[in-house]
PDB file of C-alpha atoms in Angstrom:
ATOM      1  CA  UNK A   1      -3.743 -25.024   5.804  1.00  0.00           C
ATOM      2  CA  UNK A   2      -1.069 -22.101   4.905  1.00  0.00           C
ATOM      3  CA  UNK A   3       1.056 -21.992   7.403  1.00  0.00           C
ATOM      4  CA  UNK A   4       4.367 -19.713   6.965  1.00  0.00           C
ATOM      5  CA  UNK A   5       7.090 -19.397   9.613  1.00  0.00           C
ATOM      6  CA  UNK A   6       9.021 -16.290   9.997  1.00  0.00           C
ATOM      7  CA  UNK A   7      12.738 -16.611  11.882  1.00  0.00           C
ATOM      8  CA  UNK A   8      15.884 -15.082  12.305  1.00  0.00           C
ATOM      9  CA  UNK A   9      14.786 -11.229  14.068  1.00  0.00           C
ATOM     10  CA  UNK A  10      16.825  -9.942  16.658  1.00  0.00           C
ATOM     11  CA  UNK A  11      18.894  -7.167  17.902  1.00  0.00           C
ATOM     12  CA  UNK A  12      21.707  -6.064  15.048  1.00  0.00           C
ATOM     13  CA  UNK A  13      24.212  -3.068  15.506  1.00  0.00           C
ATOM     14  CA  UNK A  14      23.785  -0.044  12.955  1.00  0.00           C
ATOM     15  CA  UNK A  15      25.515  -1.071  10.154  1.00  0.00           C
ATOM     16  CA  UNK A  16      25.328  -5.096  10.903  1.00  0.00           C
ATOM     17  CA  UNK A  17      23.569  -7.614   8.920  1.00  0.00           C
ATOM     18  CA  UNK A  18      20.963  -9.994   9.065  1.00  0.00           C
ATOM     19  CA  UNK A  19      19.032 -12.863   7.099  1.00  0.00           C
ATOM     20  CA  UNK A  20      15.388 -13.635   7.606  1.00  0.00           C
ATOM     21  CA  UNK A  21      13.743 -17.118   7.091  1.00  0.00           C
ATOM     22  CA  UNK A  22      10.110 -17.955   5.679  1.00  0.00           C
ATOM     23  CA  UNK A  23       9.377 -21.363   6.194  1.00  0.00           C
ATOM     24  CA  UNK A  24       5.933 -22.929   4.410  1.00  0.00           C
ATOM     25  CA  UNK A  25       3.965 -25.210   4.757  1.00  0.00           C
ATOM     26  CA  UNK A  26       0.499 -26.095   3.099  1.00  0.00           C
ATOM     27  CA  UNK A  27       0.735 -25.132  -0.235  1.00  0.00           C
ATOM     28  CA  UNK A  28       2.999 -25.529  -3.298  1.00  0.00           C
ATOM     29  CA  UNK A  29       5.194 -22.465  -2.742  1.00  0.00           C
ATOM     30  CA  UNK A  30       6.872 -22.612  -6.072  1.00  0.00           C
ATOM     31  CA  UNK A  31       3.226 -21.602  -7.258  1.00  0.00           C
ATOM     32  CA  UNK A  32       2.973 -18.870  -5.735  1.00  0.00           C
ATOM     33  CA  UNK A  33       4.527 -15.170  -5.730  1.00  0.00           C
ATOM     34  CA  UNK A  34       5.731 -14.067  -2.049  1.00  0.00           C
ATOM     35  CA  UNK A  35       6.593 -10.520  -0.402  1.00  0.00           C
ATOM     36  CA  UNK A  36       8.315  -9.127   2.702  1.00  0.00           C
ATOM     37  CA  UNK A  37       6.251  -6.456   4.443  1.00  0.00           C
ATOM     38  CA  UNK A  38       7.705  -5.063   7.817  1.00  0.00           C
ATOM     39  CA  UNK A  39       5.772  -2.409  10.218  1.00  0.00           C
ATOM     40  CA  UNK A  40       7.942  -0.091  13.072  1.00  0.00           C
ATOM     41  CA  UNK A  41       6.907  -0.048  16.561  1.00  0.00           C
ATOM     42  CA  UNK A  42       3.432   1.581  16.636  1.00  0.00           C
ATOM     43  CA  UNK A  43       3.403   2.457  12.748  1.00  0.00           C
ATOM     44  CA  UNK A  44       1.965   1.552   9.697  1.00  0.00           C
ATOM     45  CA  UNK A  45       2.824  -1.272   6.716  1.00  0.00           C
ATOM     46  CA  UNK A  46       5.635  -0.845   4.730  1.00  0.00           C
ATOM     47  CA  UNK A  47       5.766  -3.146   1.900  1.00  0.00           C
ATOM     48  CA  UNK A  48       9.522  -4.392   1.209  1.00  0.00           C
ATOM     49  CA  UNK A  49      10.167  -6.936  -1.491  1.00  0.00           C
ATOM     50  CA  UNK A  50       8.418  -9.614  -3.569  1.00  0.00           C
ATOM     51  CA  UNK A  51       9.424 -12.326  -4.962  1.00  0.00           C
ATOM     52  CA  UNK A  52       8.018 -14.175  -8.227  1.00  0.00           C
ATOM     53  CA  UNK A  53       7.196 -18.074  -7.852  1.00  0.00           C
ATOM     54  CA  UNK A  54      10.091 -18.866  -9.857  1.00  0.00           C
ATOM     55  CA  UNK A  55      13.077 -16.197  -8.213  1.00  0.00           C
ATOM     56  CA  UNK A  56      12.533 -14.166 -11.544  1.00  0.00           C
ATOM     57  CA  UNK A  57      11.233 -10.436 -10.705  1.00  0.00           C
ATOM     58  CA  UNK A  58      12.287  -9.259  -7.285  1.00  0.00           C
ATOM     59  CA  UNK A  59      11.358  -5.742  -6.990  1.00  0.00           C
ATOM     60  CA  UNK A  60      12.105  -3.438  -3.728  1.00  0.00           C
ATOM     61  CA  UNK A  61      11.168  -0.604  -1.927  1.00  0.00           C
ATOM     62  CA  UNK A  62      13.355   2.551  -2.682  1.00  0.00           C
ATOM     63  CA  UNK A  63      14.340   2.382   1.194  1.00  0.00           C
ATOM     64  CA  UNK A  64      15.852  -1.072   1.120  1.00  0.00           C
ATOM     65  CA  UNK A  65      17.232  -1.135  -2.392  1.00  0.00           C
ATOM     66  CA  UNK A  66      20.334  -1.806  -2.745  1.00  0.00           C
ATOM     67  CA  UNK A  67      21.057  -2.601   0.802  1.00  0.00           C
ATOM     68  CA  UNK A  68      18.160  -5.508   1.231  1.00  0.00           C
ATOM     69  CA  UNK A  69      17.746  -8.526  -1.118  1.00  0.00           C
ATOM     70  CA  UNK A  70      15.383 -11.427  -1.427  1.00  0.00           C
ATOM     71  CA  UNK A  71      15.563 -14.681  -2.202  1.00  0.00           C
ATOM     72  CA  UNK A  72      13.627 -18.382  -2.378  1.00  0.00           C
ATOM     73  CA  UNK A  73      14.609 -21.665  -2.008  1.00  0.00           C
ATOM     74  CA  UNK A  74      11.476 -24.181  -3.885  1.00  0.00           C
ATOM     75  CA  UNK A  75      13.132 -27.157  -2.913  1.00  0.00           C
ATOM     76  CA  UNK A  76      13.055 -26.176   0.692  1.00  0.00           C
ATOM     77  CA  UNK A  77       9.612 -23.871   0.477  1.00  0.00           C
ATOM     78  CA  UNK A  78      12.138 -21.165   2.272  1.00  0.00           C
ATOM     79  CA  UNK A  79      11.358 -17.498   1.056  1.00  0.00           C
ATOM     80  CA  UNK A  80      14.513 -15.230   2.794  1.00  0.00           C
ATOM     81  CA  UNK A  81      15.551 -11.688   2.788  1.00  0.00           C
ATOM     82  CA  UNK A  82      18.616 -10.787   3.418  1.00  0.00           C
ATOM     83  CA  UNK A  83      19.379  -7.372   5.010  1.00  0.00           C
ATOM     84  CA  UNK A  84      22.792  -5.777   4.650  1.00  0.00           C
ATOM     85  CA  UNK A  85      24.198  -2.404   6.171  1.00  0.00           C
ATOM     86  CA  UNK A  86      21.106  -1.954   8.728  1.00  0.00           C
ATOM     87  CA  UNK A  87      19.899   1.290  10.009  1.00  0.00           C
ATOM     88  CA  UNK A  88      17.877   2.278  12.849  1.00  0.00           C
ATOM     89  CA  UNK A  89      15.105   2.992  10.583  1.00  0.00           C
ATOM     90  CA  UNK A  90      14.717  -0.697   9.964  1.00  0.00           C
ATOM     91  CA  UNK A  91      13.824  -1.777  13.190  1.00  0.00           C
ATOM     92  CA  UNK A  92      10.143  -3.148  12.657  1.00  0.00           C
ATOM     93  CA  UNK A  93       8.233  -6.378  12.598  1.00  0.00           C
ATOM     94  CA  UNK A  94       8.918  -8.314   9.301  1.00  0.00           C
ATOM     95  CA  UNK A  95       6.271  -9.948   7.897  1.00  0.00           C
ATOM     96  CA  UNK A  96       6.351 -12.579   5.082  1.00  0.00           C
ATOM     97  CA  UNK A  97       3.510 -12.793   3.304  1.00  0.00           C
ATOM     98  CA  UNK A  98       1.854 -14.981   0.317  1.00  0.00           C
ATOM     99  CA  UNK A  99       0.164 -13.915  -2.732  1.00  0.00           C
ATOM    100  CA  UNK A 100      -3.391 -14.218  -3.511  1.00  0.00           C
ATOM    101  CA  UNK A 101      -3.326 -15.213  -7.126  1.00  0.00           C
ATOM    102  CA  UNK A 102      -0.225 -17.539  -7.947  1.00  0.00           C
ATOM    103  CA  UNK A 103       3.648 -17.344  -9.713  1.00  0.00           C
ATOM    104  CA  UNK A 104       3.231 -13.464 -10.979  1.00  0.00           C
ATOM    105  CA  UNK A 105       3.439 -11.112  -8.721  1.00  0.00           C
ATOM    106  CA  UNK A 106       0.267  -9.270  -7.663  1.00  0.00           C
ATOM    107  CA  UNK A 107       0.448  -7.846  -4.317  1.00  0.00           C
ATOM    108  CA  UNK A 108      -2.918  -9.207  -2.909  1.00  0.00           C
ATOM    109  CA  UNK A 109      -1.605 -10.902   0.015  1.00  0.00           C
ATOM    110  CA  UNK A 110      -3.529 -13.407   0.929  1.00  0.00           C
ATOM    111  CA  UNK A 111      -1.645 -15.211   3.797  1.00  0.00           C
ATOM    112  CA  UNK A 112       0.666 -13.789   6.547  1.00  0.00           C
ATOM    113  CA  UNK A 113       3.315 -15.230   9.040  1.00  0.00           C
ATOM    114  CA  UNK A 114       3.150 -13.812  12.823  1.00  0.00           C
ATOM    115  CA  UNK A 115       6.089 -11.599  12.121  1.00  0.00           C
ATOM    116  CA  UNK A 116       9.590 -11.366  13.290  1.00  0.00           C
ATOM    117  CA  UNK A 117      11.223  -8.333  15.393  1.00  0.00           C
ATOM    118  CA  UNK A 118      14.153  -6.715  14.122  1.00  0.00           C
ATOM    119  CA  UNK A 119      16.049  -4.353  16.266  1.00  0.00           C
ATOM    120  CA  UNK A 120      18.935  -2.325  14.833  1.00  0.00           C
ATOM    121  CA  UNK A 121      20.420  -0.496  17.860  1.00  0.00           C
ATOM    122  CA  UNK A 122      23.855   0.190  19.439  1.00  0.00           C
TER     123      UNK A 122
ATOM    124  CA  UNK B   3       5.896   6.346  -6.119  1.00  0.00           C
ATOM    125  CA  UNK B   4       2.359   6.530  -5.756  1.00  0.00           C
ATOM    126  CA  UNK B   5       1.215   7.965  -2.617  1.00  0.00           C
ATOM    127  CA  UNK B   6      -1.510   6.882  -1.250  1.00  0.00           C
ATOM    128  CA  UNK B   7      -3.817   8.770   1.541  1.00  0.00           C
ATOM    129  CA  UNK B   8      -6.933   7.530   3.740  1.00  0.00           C
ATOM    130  CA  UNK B   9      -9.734   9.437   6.084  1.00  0.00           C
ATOM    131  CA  UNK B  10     -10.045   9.732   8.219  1.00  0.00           C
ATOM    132  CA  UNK B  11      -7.537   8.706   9.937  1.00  0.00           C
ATOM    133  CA  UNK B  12      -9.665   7.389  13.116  1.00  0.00           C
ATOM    134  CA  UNK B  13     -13.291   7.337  13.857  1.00  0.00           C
ATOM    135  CA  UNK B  14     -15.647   6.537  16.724  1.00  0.00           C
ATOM    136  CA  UNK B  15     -18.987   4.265  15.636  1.00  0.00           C
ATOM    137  CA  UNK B  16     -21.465   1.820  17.715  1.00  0.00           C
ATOM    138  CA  UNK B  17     -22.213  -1.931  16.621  1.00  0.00           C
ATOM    139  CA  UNK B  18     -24.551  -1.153  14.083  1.00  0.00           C
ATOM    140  CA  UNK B  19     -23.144   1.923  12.500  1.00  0.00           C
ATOM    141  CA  UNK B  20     -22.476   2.233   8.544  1.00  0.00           C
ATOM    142  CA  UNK B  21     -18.768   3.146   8.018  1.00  0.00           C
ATOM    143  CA  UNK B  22     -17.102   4.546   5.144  1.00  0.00           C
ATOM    144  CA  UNK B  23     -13.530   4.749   4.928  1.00  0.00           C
ATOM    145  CA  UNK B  24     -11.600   6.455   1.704  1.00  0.00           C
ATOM    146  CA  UNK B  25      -8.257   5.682   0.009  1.00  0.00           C
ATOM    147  CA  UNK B  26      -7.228   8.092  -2.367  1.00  0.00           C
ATOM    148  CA  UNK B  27      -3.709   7.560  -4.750  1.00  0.00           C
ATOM    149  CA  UNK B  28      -1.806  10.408  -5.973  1.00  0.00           C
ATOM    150  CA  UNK B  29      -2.121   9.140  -9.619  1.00  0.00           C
ATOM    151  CA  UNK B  30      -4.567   6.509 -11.458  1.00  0.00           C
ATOM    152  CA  UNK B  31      -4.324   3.069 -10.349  1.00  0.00           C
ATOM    153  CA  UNK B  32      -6.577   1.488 -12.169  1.00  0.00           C
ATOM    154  CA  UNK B  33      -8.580  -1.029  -9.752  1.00  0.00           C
ATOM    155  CA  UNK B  34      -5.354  -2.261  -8.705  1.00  0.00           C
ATOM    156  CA  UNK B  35      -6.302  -1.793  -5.005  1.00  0.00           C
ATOM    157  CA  UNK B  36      -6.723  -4.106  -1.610  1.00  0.00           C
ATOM    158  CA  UNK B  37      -8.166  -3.621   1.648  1.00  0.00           C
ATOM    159  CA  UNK B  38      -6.201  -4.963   4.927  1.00  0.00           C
ATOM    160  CA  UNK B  39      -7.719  -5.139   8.329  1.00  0.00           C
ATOM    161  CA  UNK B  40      -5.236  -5.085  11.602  1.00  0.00           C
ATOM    162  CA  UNK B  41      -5.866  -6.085  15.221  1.00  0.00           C
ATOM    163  CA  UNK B  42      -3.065  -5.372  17.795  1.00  0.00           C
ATOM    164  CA  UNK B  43      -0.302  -7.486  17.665  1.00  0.00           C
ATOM    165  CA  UNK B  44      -1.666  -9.260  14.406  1.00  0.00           C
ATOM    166  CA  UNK B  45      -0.809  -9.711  11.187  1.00  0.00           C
ATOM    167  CA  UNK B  46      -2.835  -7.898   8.752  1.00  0.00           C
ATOM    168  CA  UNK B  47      -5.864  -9.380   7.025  1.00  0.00           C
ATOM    169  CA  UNK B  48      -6.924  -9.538   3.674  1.00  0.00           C
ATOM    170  CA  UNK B  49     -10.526  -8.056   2.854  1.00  0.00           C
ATOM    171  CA  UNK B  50     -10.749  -6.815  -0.569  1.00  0.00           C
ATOM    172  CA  UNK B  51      -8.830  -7.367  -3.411  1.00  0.00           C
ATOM    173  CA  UNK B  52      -8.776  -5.381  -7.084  1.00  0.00           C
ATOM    174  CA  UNK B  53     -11.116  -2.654  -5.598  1.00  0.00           C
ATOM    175  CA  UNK B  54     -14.163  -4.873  -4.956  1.00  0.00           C
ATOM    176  CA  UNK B  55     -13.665  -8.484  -5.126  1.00  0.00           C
ATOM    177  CA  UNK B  56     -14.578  -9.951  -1.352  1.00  0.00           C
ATOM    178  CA  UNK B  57     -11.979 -12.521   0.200  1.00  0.00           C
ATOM    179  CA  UNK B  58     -13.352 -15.834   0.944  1.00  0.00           C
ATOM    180  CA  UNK B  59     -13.974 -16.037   4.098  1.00  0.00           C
ATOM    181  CA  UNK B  60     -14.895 -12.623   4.557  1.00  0.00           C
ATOM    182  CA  UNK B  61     -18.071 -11.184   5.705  1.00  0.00           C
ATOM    183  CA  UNK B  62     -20.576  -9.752   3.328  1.00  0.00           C
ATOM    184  CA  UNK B  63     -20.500  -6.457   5.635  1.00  0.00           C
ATOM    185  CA  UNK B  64     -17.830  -5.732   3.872  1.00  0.00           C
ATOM    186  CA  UNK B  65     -17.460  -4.140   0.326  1.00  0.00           C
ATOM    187  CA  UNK B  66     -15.525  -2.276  -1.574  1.00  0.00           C
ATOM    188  CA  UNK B  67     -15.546   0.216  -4.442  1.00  0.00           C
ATOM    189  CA  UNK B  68     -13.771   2.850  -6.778  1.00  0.00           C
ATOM    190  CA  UNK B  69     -11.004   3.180  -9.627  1.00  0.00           C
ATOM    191  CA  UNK B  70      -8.527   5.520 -10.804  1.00  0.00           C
ATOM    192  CA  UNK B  71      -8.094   7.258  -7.837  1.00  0.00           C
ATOM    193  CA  UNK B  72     -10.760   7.338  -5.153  1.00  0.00           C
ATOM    194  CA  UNK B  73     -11.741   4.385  -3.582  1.00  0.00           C
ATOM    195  CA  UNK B  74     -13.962   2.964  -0.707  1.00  0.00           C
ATOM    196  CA  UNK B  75     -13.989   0.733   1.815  1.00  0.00           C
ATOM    197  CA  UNK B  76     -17.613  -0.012   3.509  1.00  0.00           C
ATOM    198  CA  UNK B  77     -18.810  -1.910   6.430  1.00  0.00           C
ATOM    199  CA  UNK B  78     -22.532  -1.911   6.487  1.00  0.00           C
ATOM    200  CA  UNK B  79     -23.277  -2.621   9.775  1.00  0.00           C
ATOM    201  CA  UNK B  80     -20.287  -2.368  12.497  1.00  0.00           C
ATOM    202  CA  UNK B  81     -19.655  -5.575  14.766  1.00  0.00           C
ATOM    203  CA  UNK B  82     -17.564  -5.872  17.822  1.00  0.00           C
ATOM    204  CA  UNK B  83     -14.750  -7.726  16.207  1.00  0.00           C
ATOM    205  CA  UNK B  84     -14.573  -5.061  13.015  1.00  0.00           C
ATOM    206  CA  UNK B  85     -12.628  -2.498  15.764  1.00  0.00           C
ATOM    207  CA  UNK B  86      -9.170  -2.337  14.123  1.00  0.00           C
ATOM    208  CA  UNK B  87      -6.709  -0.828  12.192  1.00  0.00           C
ATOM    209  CA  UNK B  88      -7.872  -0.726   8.150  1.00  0.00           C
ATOM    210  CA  UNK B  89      -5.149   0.366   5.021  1.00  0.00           C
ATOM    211  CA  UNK B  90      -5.589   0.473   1.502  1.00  0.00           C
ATOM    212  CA  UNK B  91      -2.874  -1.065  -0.558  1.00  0.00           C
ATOM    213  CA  UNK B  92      -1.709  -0.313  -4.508  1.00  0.00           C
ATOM    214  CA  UNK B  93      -0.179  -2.929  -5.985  1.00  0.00           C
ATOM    215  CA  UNK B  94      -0.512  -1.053  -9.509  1.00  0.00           C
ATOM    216  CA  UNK B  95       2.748  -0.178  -9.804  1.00  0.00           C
ATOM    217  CA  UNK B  96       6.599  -0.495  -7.722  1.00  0.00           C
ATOM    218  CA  UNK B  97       6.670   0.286  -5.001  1.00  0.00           C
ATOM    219  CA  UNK B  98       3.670  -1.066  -4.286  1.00  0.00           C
ATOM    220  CA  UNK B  99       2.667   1.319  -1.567  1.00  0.00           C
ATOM    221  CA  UNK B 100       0.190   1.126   1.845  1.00  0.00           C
ATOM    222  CA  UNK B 101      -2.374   3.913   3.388  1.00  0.00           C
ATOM    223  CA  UNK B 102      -1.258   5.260   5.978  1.00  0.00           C
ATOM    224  CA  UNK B 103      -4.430   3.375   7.909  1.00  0.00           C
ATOM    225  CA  UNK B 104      -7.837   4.274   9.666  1.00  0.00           C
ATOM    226  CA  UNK B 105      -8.063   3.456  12.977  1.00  0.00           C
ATOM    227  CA  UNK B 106     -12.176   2.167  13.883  1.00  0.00           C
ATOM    228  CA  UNK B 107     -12.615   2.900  17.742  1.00  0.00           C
ATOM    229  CA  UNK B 108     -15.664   1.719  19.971  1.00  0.00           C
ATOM    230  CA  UNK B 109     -17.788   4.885  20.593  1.00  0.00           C
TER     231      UNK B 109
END
């Protein structure tokens, strides 16, 4: 069974930074394309970031580029995203979630974690 | 980026009701399209995938249709757990880019 494990949320001052964790479990995770997809209190999806199996192709969302970057660690079937220079605007649930298909990126996301809260406030 | 738009962007309907929900993108996407369904306080589910292709695991109520621009999302005969929150996503090209989601209420 897929099973991914989102950590590392929390309250951040404007301006701060903060690194989220993706922990799998279930599959072989080097196999398989991965995204970040975060939704604000009471809003819709946002897709963030993705991944390719092999670290290759990480494109962004023009809100978090340049200011947000993803990684993966296959020996430790860790997907992470790193958020620098936070803004209210990014307070939302972060989701990591797993493609459908395999190592290229595809954006059918078949698997989700339960999310982690991210609160940028002073 | 593509902008993507649904409709409506709620809707009342029984257990038993066909419902028709439409994703339109602000430039061709080819079939390059999925279908998510959210509960409250879930993460989102995957229905559909490239337009019309049904997730395993997912009922046969559901289908999907379209390319290029328009597209469809159909539930043939509303259930009790179908009440959610559905969005379109194209994954043609970055940034890959959500609906801004139909909201299915009991009526």
């Amino acid at each position: 069974e897929v099973q991914l494990l989102e950590s590392g949320g929390g309250l951040v001052q404007p301006g701060g930074s903060l690194r989220l964790s993706c922990a799998a479990s279930g599959f072989t995770f080097s196999n398989y394309a991965m995204s970040w997809v975060r939704q604000a209190p009471g809003k819709g999806l946002e897709w963030v970031s993705a991944i390719s199996g092999s670290g290759a192709t990480t494109p962004y969302a023009d809100s978090v580029k340049g200011r947000f970057t993803i990684s993966r660690d296959n020996s430790k079937n860790t997907l992470y995203l790193q958020m620098n220079s936070l803004r209210a605007e990014d307070t939302a649930v972060y989701y990591c979630a797993k493609d459908l298909q395999g190592i290229a990126l595809a954006g059918e996301f078949h698997s989700w974690g339960q999310g982690t809260l991210v609160t940028v406030s002073s | 980026a593509i902008q993507m738009t649904q409709s409506p962007s709620s809707l009342s309907a029984s257990v038993g009701d066909r419902v028709t929900i439409t994703c339109r993108a602000s430039q061709g996407i080819r079939n390059d399209l999925g279908w998510y369904q959210q509960k409250p306080g879930k993460a989102p589910k995957l229905l559909i995938y490239a337009a019309s292709s049904l997730q395993s695991g997912v009922p046969s109520r559901f289908s999907g249709s379209g390319s290029g621009t328009d597209f469809t999302l159909t539930i043939s005969s509303l259930q009790p757990e179908d009440f959610a929150t559905y969005f379109c996503l194209q994954d043609y090209s970055y940034p890959w880019t959500f609906g801004p989601g139909t909201k299915v209420e009991i009526k």
